[in-house]
Tab-separated table of C-alpha atoms (C1' of nucleotides) in Angstrom:
chain	number	residue	atom	x	y	z
A	1	MET	CA	-141.127	89.412	81.849
A	2	ALA	CA	-141.299	92.131	84.363
A	3	LYS	CA	-140.518	95.669	83.453
A	4	ASP	CA	-142.975	95.971	80.601
A	5	THR	CA	-145.889	94.622	82.631
A	6	LYS	CA	-147.157	98.105	83.328
A	7	GLU	CA	-147.348	98.810	79.616
A	8	ARG	CA	-148.965	95.466	78.946
A	9	ILE	CA	-151.610	96.248	81.543
A	10	LEU	CA	-152.338	99.574	79.871
A	11	THR	CA	-152.579	97.933	76.476
A	12	ALA	CA	-154.940	95.231	77.703
A	13	ALA	CA	-156.991	97.741	79.661
A	14	LEU	CA	-157.504	99.959	76.631
A	15	GLU	CA	-158.561	96.878	74.695
A	16	MET	CA	-161.142	95.857	77.303
A	17	PHE	CA	-162.363	99.368	78.064
A	18	SER	CA	-162.932	99.956	74.370
A	19	GLN	CA	-165.006	96.804	74.056
A	20	LYS	CA	-166.910	96.590	77.323
A	21	GLY	CA	-166.570	100.064	78.751
A	22	TYR	CA	-165.049	101.043	82.075
A	23	GLU	CA	-167.844	99.621	84.222
A	24	GLY	CA	-168.074	96.457	82.171
A	25	THR	CA	-164.381	95.708	82.617
A	26	ASN	CA	-163.232	93.772	85.655
A	27	ILE	CA	-159.775	93.393	87.091
A	28	ARG	CA	-159.841	89.603	87.241
A	29	GLU	CA	-160.472	89.213	83.560
A	30	LEU	CA	-158.025	91.952	82.743
A	31	SER	CA	-155.189	90.378	84.708
A	32	ALA	CA	-156.061	86.886	83.457
A	33	SER	CA	-155.668	88.090	79.886
A	34	LEU	CA	-152.080	88.936	80.821
A	35	GLY	CA	-151.385	85.641	82.562
A	36	LEU	CA	-151.409	87.383	85.907
A	37	VAL	CA	-153.441	86.862	88.998
A	38	LYS	CA	-155.611	89.847	89.813
A	39	SER	CA	-153.639	91.137	92.777
A	40	GLY	CA	-150.625	91.454	90.528
A	41	ILE	CA	-152.195	94.461	88.881
A	42	TYR	CA	-152.001	96.373	92.123
A	43	LYS	CA	-148.232	96.182	92.097
A	44	HIS	CA	-148.383	98.547	89.113
A	45	PHE	CA	-151.527	100.598	89.639
A	46	GLU	CA	-153.207	101.542	92.840
A	47	SER	CA	-156.701	101.131	91.460
A	48	LYS	CA	-158.820	100.494	88.411
A	49	GLU	CA	-159.486	104.203	88.202
A	50	ALA	CA	-155.746	104.909	88.183
A	51	ILE	CA	-155.403	102.781	85.055
A	52	TRP	CA	-158.224	104.714	83.459
A	53	ASN	CA	-156.633	108.024	84.370
A	54	VAL	CA	-153.272	107.105	82.895
A	55	LEU	CA	-154.963	105.987	79.677
A	56	LEU	CA	-156.936	109.205	79.465
A	57	ASP	CA	-153.865	111.308	80.152
A	58	ARG	CA	-152.086	109.593	77.316
A	59	MET	CA	-155.006	110.031	74.958
A	60	ILE	CA	-155.084	113.712	75.743
A	61	ALA	CA	-151.332	114.033	75.319
A	62	TYR	CA	-151.322	112.059	72.083
A	63	TYR	CA	-154.166	114.114	70.719
A	64	GLY	CA	-152.387	117.356	71.560
A	65	GLU	CA	-149.264	116.109	69.830
A	66	ARG	CA	-151.041	114.972	66.719
A	67	PHE	CA	-153.472	117.822	66.253
A	68	GLY	CA	-151.976	120.592	68.315
A	69	SER	CA	-148.558	121.053	66.808
A	70	PRO	CA	-148.355	122.767	63.421
A	71	GLU	CA	-145.624	120.515	62.055
A	72	HIS	CA	-148.035	117.583	62.050
A	73	LEU	CA	-150.432	119.355	59.732
A	74	PRO	CA	-150.617	117.787	56.299
A	75	PRO	CA	-149.379	120.088	53.517
A	76	VAL	CA	-151.926	121.891	51.387
A	77	PRO	CA	-152.567	119.607	48.396
A	78	ASP	CA	-151.898	121.040	44.970
A	79	SER	CA	-154.323	119.094	42.822
A	80	PRO	CA	-157.778	117.593	43.294
A	81	GLU	CA	-156.220	114.144	43.035
A	82	ASP	CA	-153.685	115.088	45.677
A	83	PHE	CA	-156.507	116.327	47.902
A	84	VAL	CA	-158.338	113.012	47.613
A	85	SER	CA	-155.228	110.959	48.289
A	86	THR	CA	-154.254	113.127	51.268
A	87	THR	CA	-157.693	112.466	52.673
A	88	MET	CA	-157.496	108.741	52.021
A	89	ARG	CA	-154.091	108.492	53.644
A	90	MET	CA	-155.440	110.102	56.805
A	91	VAL	CA	-158.584	108.009	56.734
A	92	ASN	CA	-156.688	104.773	56.311
A	93	LEU	CA	-154.425	105.603	59.209
A	94	THR	CA	-157.285	106.487	61.498
A	95	ILE	CA	-159.297	103.391	60.585
A	96	ARG	CA	-156.488	100.807	60.605
A	97	ASP	CA	-154.456	102.014	63.571
A	98	GLU	CA	-155.729	99.851	66.420
A	99	GLN	CA	-154.670	102.371	69.034
A	100	ILE	CA	-156.676	105.137	67.418
A	101	VAL	CA	-159.686	102.896	66.848
A	102	LYS	CA	-159.725	101.876	70.490
A	103	THR	CA	-159.311	105.462	71.587
A	104	ARG	CA	-162.372	106.484	69.600
A	105	LYS	CA	-164.390	103.594	70.969
A	106	VAL	CA	-163.487	104.265	74.548
A	107	LEU	CA	-164.266	107.960	74.189
A	108	THR	CA	-167.597	107.022	72.680
A	109	LEU	CA	-168.428	104.750	75.598
A	110	GLU	CA	-167.276	107.033	78.401
A	111	GLN	CA	-168.293	110.434	77.073
A	112	TYR	CA	-171.295	110.744	79.402
A	113	ARG	CA	-169.475	109.484	82.494
A	114	ASP	CA	-166.143	111.300	82.399
A	115	GLU	CA	-165.869	114.990	81.699
A	116	ARG	CA	-162.389	114.790	80.196
A	117	ALA	CA	-163.499	111.987	77.916
A	118	ARG	CA	-166.419	114.162	76.876
A	119	ASP	CA	-164.192	117.080	75.961
A	120	LEU	CA	-161.753	114.897	74.113
A	121	ALA	CA	-164.602	113.212	72.254
A	122	THR	CA	-165.770	116.529	70.895
A	123	LYS	CA	-162.266	117.335	69.691
A	124	HIS	CA	-161.725	113.903	68.200
A	125	PHE	CA	-165.083	113.643	66.508
A	126	LEU	CA	-165.753	117.198	65.503
A	127	THR	CA	-163.606	120.229	66.126
A	128	GLY	CA	-160.151	118.727	65.609
A	129	LEU	CA	-160.728	117.597	62.054
A	130	THR	CA	-162.673	120.749	61.257
A	131	GLU	CA	-159.808	122.964	62.366
A	132	MET	CA	-157.298	120.956	60.404
A	133	PHE	CA	-159.300	121.130	57.201
A	134	THR	CA	-160.154	124.774	57.702
A	135	ARG	CA	-156.468	125.478	57.147
A	136	ILE	CA	-156.275	123.117	54.222
A	137	PHE	CA	-159.263	124.703	52.514
A	138	SER	CA	-157.928	128.180	53.206
A	139	GLY	CA	-154.730	127.166	51.498
A	140	MET	CA	-156.592	125.633	48.588
A	141	MET	CA	-158.634	128.795	48.142
A	142	GLU	CA	-155.482	130.874	48.035
A	143	LYS	CA	-154.100	128.560	45.393
A	144	GLY	CA	-157.322	128.992	43.458
A	145	MET	CA	-158.120	125.293	43.552
A	146	ILE	CA	-161.585	125.700	45.014
A	147	ARG	CA	-163.960	128.579	44.917
A	148	ARG	CA	-163.810	131.201	47.659
A	149	ASP	CA	-166.217	130.379	50.438
A	150	ASP	CA	-166.256	130.094	54.218
A	151	PRO	CA	-163.380	127.641	54.784
A	152	GLU	CA	-164.688	126.587	58.179
A	153	MET	CA	-168.084	125.736	56.762
A	154	LEU	CA	-166.433	123.717	54.025
A	155	ALA	CA	-164.233	121.941	56.538
A	156	PHE	CA	-167.254	121.032	58.603
A	157	ALA	CA	-169.209	119.913	55.546
A	158	TYR	CA	-166.255	117.822	54.435
A	159	THR	CA	-165.094	116.192	57.654
A	160	ALA	CA	-168.418	115.390	59.315
A	161	PRO	CA	-169.547	112.850	56.680
A	162	ILE	CA	-166.120	111.238	56.734
A	163	SER	CA	-166.285	111.107	60.506
A	164	ALA	CA	-169.687	109.429	60.305
A	165	LEU	CA	-168.285	106.661	58.118
A	166	ILE	CA	-165.294	106.211	60.393
A	167	HIS	CA	-167.721	105.671	63.245
A	168	LEU	CA	-169.504	103.126	61.094
A	169	CYS	CA	-166.231	101.224	60.687
A	170	ASP	CA	-165.739	101.232	64.453
A	171	ARG	CA	-169.249	99.907	64.950
A	172	GLU	CA	-169.342	97.402	62.076
A	173	PRO	CA	-165.795	96.554	60.973
A	174	GLU	CA	-167.087	94.220	58.273
A	175	LYS	CA	-168.299	97.301	56.429
A	176	THR	CA	-164.852	98.896	56.353
A	177	GLU	CA	-164.064	98.317	52.682
A	178	ASP	CA	-167.435	99.649	51.684
A	179	ALA	CA	-167.065	102.686	53.911
A	180	ILE	CA	-163.653	103.508	52.504
A	181	ARG	CA	-165.034	103.421	48.982
A	182	LYS	CA	-167.833	105.717	50.059
A	183	ILE	CA	-165.385	108.126	51.630
A	184	GLU	CA	-163.366	108.276	48.440
A	185	ALA	CA	-166.509	108.781	46.382
A	186	PHE	CA	-167.609	111.534	48.732
A	187	SER	CA	-164.210	113.173	48.557
A	188	ARG	CA	-164.362	113.274	44.754
A	189	HIS	CA	-167.906	114.537	44.858
A	190	PHE	CA	-166.770	117.286	47.195
A	191	VAL	CA	-163.927	118.557	45.032
A	192	ALA	CA	-166.189	118.353	42.001
A	193	THR	CA	-168.777	120.458	43.783
A	194	TYR	CA	-166.501	123.127	45.218
A	195	GLY	CA	-163.638	123.034	42.733
A	196	VAL	CA	-163.317	125.870	40.251
A	197	LYS	CA	-164.346	124.797	36.781
B	1	MET	CA	-200.431	103.748	92.202
B	2	ALA	CA	-199.978	100.321	90.818
B	3	LYS	CA	-200.839	99.616	87.243
B	4	ASP	CA	-198.473	102.103	85.701
B	5	THR	CA	-195.469	100.890	87.711
B	6	LYS	CA	-194.234	98.789	84.826
B	7	GLU	CA	-194.178	101.854	82.586
B	8	ARG	CA	-192.527	103.927	85.283
B	9	ILE	CA	-189.803	101.310	85.607
B	10	LEU	CA	-189.182	101.429	81.881
B	11	THR	CA	-189.027	105.206	81.904
B	12	ALA	CA	-186.587	105.296	84.800
B	13	ALA	CA	-184.506	102.507	83.308
B	14	LEU	CA	-184.133	104.309	80.002
B	15	GLU	CA	-183.076	107.398	81.919
B	16	MET	CA	-180.415	105.533	83.893
B	17	PHE	CA	-179.214	103.380	81.010
B	18	SER	CA	-178.770	106.480	78.889
B	19	GLN	CA	-176.647	108.158	81.542
B	20	LYS	CA	-174.636	105.331	83.080
B	21	GLY	CA	-174.996	102.559	80.550
B	22	TYR	CA	-176.433	99.105	81.127
B	23	GLU	CA	-173.544	97.825	83.230
B	24	GLY	CA	-173.336	101.018	85.222
B	25	THR	CA	-176.989	100.866	86.202
B	26	ASN	CA	-178.010	98.896	89.276
B	27	ILE	CA	-181.434	97.682	90.300
B	28	ARG	CA	-181.319	99.112	93.794
B	29	GLU	CA	-180.762	102.634	92.599
B	30	LEU	CA	-183.279	102.193	89.823
B	31	SER	CA	-186.019	101.013	92.166
B	32	ALA	CA	-185.146	103.636	94.776
B	33	SER	CA	-185.661	106.363	92.171
B	34	LEU	CA	-189.237	105.086	91.897
B	35	GLY	CA	-189.821	104.871	95.641
B	36	LEU	CA	-189.697	101.104	95.469
B	37	VAL	CA	-187.531	98.528	97.143
B	38	LYS	CA	-185.484	96.512	94.685
B	39	SER	CA	-187.426	93.265	94.922
B	40	GLY	CA	-190.491	95.159	93.789
B	41	ILE	CA	-188.977	95.438	90.335
B	42	TYR	CA	-189.047	91.684	89.997
B	43	LYS	CA	-192.835	91.683	90.259
B	44	HIS	CA	-192.818	93.389	86.861
B	45	PHE	CA	-189.687	92.119	85.142
B	46	GLU	CA	-187.890	88.879	85.614
B	47	SER	CA	-184.432	90.380	85.295
B	48	LYS	CA	-182.418	93.472	84.514
B	49	GLU	CA	-181.829	92.087	81.058
B	50	ALA	CA	-185.569	91.699	80.524
B	51	ILE	CA	-186.000	95.425	81.113
B	52	TRP	CA	-183.261	96.121	78.602
B	53	ASN	CA	-184.883	93.841	76.047
B	54	VAL	CA	-188.272	95.495	76.346
B	55	LEU	CA	-186.674	98.916	75.933
B	56	LEU	CA	-184.755	97.789	72.881
B	57	ASP	CA	-187.841	96.172	71.354
B	58	ARG	CA	-189.681	99.444	71.752
B	59	MET	CA	-186.850	101.451	70.262
B	60	ILE	CA	-186.815	99.158	67.267
B	61	ALA	CA	-190.583	99.317	66.918
B	62	TYR	CA	-190.672	103.091	67.305
B	63	TYR	CA	-187.916	103.503	64.793
B	64	GLY	CA	-189.719	101.292	62.281
B	65	GLU	CA	-192.860	103.331	62.756
B	66	ARG	CA	-191.178	106.663	62.370
B	67	PHE	CA	-188.804	105.903	59.532
B	68	GLY	CA	-190.277	102.809	57.974
B	69	SER	CA	-193.771	103.907	57.021
B	70	PRO	CA	-194.111	106.206	54.017
B	71	GLU	CA	-196.858	108.335	55.553
B	72	HIS	CA	-194.397	109.670	58.123
B	73	LEU	CA	-192.114	111.049	55.453
B	74	PRO	CA	-192.004	114.822	55.381
B	75	PRO	CA	-193.379	116.308	52.150
B	76	VAL	CA	-190.945	117.483	49.520
B	77	PRO	CA	-190.356	121.175	50.259
B	78	ASP	CA	-191.170	123.640	47.511
B	79	SER	CA	-188.766	126.442	48.244
B	80	PRO	CA	-185.268	126.756	49.691
B	81	GLU	CA	-186.749	128.438	52.744
B	82	ASP	CA	-189.227	125.601	53.122
B	83	PHE	CA	-186.364	123.137	52.875
B	84	VAL	CA	-184.482	124.877	55.678
B	85	SER	CA	-187.525	125.095	57.923
B	86	THR	CA	-188.435	121.448	57.299
B	87	THR	CA	-184.938	120.539	58.397
B	88	MET	CA	-185.080	122.742	61.466
B	89	ARG	CA	-188.430	121.306	62.504
B	90	MET	CA	-187.011	117.801	62.379
B	91	VAL	CA	-183.832	118.835	64.129
B	92	ASN	CA	-185.669	120.579	66.927
B	93	LEU	CA	-187.857	117.560	67.515
B	94	THR	CA	-184.937	115.177	67.611
B	95	ILE	CA	-182.909	117.380	69.945
B	96	ARG	CA	-185.670	118.420	72.367
B	97	ASP	CA	-187.612	115.171	72.631
B	98	GLU	CA	-186.221	113.553	75.768
B	99	GLN	CA	-187.232	110.085	74.654
B	100	ILE	CA	-185.342	110.408	71.396
B	101	VAL	CA	-182.298	111.940	73.082
B	102	LYS	CA	-182.138	109.085	75.574
B	103	THR	CA	-182.583	106.554	72.817
B	104	ARG	CA	-179.611	107.978	70.944
B	105	LYS	CA	-177.480	108.026	74.079
B	106	VAL	CA	-178.285	104.486	75.033
B	107	LEU	CA	-177.590	103.236	71.518
B	108	THR	CA	-174.288	105.074	71.620
B	109	LEU	CA	-173.327	103.427	74.896
B	110	GLU	CA	-174.433	99.892	74.071
B	111	GLN	CA	-173.524	99.652	70.393
B	112	TYR	CA	-170.453	97.475	71.021
B	113	ARG	CA	-172.156	95.191	73.547
B	114	ASP	CA	-175.523	94.435	71.978
B	115	GLU	CA	-175.882	93.457	68.361
B	116	ARG	CA	-179.382	94.822	67.999
B	117	ALA	CA	-178.304	98.120	69.504
B	118	ARG	CA	-175.456	98.182	67.006
B	119	ASP	CA	-177.778	97.692	64.055
B	120	LEU	CA	-180.246	100.253	65.303
B	121	ALA	CA	-177.422	102.715	65.940
B	122	THR	CA	-176.362	102.540	62.316
B	123	LYS	CA	-179.910	103.182	61.182
B	124	HIS	CA	-180.438	106.005	63.650
B	125	PHE	CA	-177.137	107.710	63.052
B	126	LEU	CA	-176.577	107.104	59.395
B	127	THR	CA	-178.758	105.174	57.001
B	128	GLY	CA	-182.210	106.224	58.253
B	129	LEU	CA	-181.707	109.923	57.714
B	130	THR	CA	-179.859	109.337	54.464
B	131	GLU	CA	-182.737	107.302	53.041
B	132	MET	CA	-185.260	109.889	54.096
B	133	PHE	CA	-183.367	112.735	52.475
B	134	THR	CA	-182.567	110.728	49.390
B	135	ARG	CA	-186.279	110.839	48.621
B	136	ILE	CA	-186.532	114.497	49.494
B	137	PHE	CA	-183.636	115.413	47.229
B	138	SER	CA	-184.999	113.239	44.431
B	139	GLY	CA	-188.246	115.159	44.711
B	140	MET	CA	-186.443	118.487	44.771
B	141	MET	CA	-184.474	117.567	41.676
B	142	GLU	CA	-187.672	116.681	39.862
B	143	LYS	CA	-189.091	120.024	40.846
B	144	GLY	CA	-185.957	121.655	39.507
B	145	MET	CA	-185.078	123.190	42.857
B	146	ILE	CA	-181.581	121.760	43.000
B	147	ARG	CA	-179.262	120.632	40.286
B	148	ARG	CA	-179.367	117.037	39.119
B	149	ASP	CA	-176.857	114.938	40.992
B	150	ASP	CA	-176.703	111.660	42.886
B	151	PRO	CA	-179.505	112.175	45.429
B	152	GLU	CA	-178.065	109.601	47.813
B	153	MET	CA	-174.707	111.318	47.852
B	154	LEU	CA	-176.402	114.625	48.530
B	155	ALA	CA	-178.486	113.084	51.301
B	156	PHE	CA	-175.370	111.683	52.913
B	157	ALA	CA	-173.497	114.962	52.545
B	158	TYR	CA	-176.443	116.810	54.041
B	159	THR	CA	-177.462	114.587	56.942
B	160	ALA	CA	-174.073	113.513	58.269
B	161	PRO	CA	-172.974	117.003	59.378
B	162	ILE	CA	-176.369	117.587	60.976
B	163	SER	CA	-176.071	114.249	62.720
B	164	ALA	CA	-172.651	115.226	64.033
B	165	LEU	CA	-174.066	118.370	65.626
B	166	ILE	CA	-176.976	116.443	67.115
B	167	HIS	CA	-174.441	114.159	68.759
B	168	LEU	CA	-172.673	117.235	70.057
B	169	CYS	CA	-175.917	118.358	71.708
B	170	ASP	CA	-176.297	114.952	73.347
B	171	ARG	CA	-172.743	115.154	74.630
B	172	GLU	CA	-172.688	118.821	75.640
B	173	PRO	CA	-176.248	120.105	76.045
B	174	GLU	CA	-174.988	123.567	76.940
B	175	LYS	CA	-173.917	123.935	73.326
B	176	THR	CA	-177.392	123.242	71.971
B	177	GLU	CA	-178.277	126.777	70.935
B	178	ASP	CA	-174.982	127.166	69.179
B	179	ALA	CA	-175.340	123.840	67.418
B	180	ILE	CA	-178.827	124.679	66.190
B	181	ARG	CA	-177.547	127.923	64.707
B	182	LYS	CA	-174.762	126.011	63.005
B	183	ILE	CA	-177.207	123.503	61.589
B	184	GLU	CA	-179.325	126.269	60.143
B	185	ALA	CA	-176.272	127.985	58.681
B	186	PHE	CA	-175.158	124.696	57.191
B	187	SER	CA	-178.593	124.065	55.745
B	188	ARG	CA	-178.542	127.457	54.011
B	189	HIS	CA	-175.036	126.889	52.802
B	190	PHE	CA	-176.155	123.567	51.363
B	191	VAL	CA	-179.086	124.898	49.370
B	192	ALA	CA	-176.938	127.770	48.175
B	193	THR	CA	-174.324	125.306	46.968
B	194	TYR	CA	-176.600	122.818	45.258
B	195	GLY	CA	-179.543	125.004	44.361
B	196	VAL	CA	-180.007	125.996	40.725
B	197	LYS	CA	-179.073	129.596	40.157
C	1	DA	C1'	-122.608	86.514	100.437
C	2	DA	C1'	-125.913	89.267	102.338
C	3	DT	C1'	-129.317	92.623	101.504
C	4	DT	C1'	-132.890	94.870	99.351
C	5	DA	C1'	-136.171	96.229	96.119
C	6	DT	C1'	-139.362	94.409	92.673
C	7	DA	C1'	-142.799	91.425	90.641
C	8	DG	C1'	-145.958	88.073	91.353
C	9	DT	C1'	-149.000	84.650	94.310
C	10	DG	C1'	-153.044	83.093	96.783
C	11	DA	C1'	-156.100	83.571	100.382
C	12	DA	C1'	-159.171	86.636	102.337
C	13	DC	C1'	-161.894	90.982	102.893
C	14	DG	C1'	-166.049	94.000	102.855
C	15	DA	C1'	-169.125	96.040	99.754
C	16	DA	C1'	-172.260	95.790	96.232
C	17	DA	C1'	-174.266	93.369	92.627
C	18	DG	C1'	-178.525	90.574	90.730
C	19	DG	C1'	-181.943	87.709	92.278
C	20	DT	C1'	-185.256	84.717	95.504
C	21	DC	C1'	-188.742	84.019	98.831
C	22	DA	C1'	-192.014	84.102	102.552
C	23	DC	C1'	-194.862	87.449	103.939
C	24	DT	C1'	-198.189	91.635	104.143
C	25	DT	C1'	-201.295	94.751	102.090
C	26	DG	C1'	-204.797	96.621	99.244
C	27	DT	C1'	-208.488	95.763	95.445
C	28	DC	C1'	-211.960	93.692	93.443
C	29	DA	C1'	-214.921	89.818	91.842
C	30	DA	C1'	-217.849	86.061	93.455
D	1	DT	C1'	-217.830	88.461	103.583
D	2	DT	C1'	-214.731	86.065	101.785
D	3	DG	C1'	-211.285	84.524	98.671
D	4	DA	C1'	-208.027	85.345	95.190
D	5	DC	C1'	-204.675	87.824	93.199
D	6	DA	C1'	-201.518	91.527	91.981
D	7	DA	C1'	-198.260	94.790	94.117
D	8	DG	C1'	-194.950	95.804	97.409
D	9	DT	C1'	-191.756	94.674	101.576
D	10	DG	C1'	-187.658	93.123	104.000
D	11	DA	C1'	-184.608	89.609	105.053
D	12	DC	C1'	-181.503	86.723	102.852
D	13	DC	C1'	-178.838	84.199	99.192
D	14	DT	C1'	-175.007	83.673	95.943
D	15	DT	C1'	-171.785	85.686	93.084
D	16	DT	C1'	-168.707	88.996	91.751
D	17	DC	C1'	-166.600	93.213	92.392
D	18	DG	C1'	-162.310	96.087	93.696
D	19	DT	C1'	-158.895	95.848	97.018
D	20	DT	C1'	-155.557	94.287	100.787
D	21	DC	C1'	-152.017	91.617	102.764
D	22	DA	C1'	-148.683	88.282	104.245
D	23	DC	C1'	-145.772	85.706	101.693
D	24	DT	C1'	-142.371	83.928	97.926
D	25	DA	C1'	-139.276	84.004	94.053
D	26	DT	C1'	-136.066	86.582	91.482
D	27	DA	C1'	-132.728	89.762	90.076
D	28	DA	C1'	-129.954	93.673	91.100
D	29	DT	C1'	-127.149	96.273	94.615
D	30	DT	C1'	-123.958	96.653	98.409
DNA sequence: AATTATAGTGAACGAAAGGTCACTTGTCAA
DNA sequence: TTGACAAGTGACCTTTCGTTCACTATAATT
């Protein structure tokens, strides 16, 4: 029990930051949750802020990897049912993956305090998903699956409601099942509305 | 300069809470911003938490007033253009009104810490607007302005993207003009999509 | 076997937090 | 005019914060 302590600190810090925020988190409690005494932390990080910075750097890097590189884009679905299930696969990942949930929470809590968190929040909550689905809808229009329209507008109209329900799950996890059903219903409503008859 | 001090404290506290969060706000700075020394605060409130509770009570009361009573519901619009301008009037109010902006920010920051803030956040960000527009869309369907569909689904599909852009304005005020244009474009897109031909 | 770097301990630090209290000041009713 | 009270001050209290440091135990390196 030595070498992985740095990683364990980062994991515990993300957990606490995402629940209590940066200011609400204190080093004593953080180290205690790892079975350490508080000064032990400083063998791995020079300050509380340093922990925060490493976490943010990783969030930014992870985001760039996941949304920035073209090979991570989901393929253009080739049926309405495929479209819905592609959506639900992404939604389930983003709601169940603890790392991603905590990242969203922490960005929510620190968006007014830290400029990089603010920028990343906008990408996470708004522009990232919109860009991804702009491509998907463009592809679907070319395939003739949905009627020709502004793909970016459609992407925005599609992802923002889903995003809102994902935030609801973060805020009130007991409503997760309900929210997922609503997302699926919305997804079907969407293809029914924009799909070619 | 005496009697209104209590109100001035509440105003300043909402301002600070909305920027730095509850934990990030300290009484010294708060009182200094009012030209007081910190112990002066305690002549008006028995603790920092008491200030928070009064603010939250007011938010809850104000919300109930604004969204709970039927007489505050906007009338059902009677043309697509009227629908768009009704929306834009509401959006402008909710984006420009400092009190409302700060309320949203503070609910965003405290939603994981305070249960009442969490509940109010869900109403503010999701269910409140949806309920309001469910009635509006029901009315519009009866008038034959838009095609018959699930009014609640439409309300959700309409308000969530607008909500997302309002959050963007809170996060990055410099993008406000742009966001308002996007909201209007979205509103027109929406009536064009669901309106009867 | 001796050395050295690493991880962790526990006591202590100064700063800043929320809060208390004896005191002064200004206002107004009796 | 006086007394009472609300509003504000400044010194002080306790607790907790992030951080430092001399020290120890351990495991790897020479």
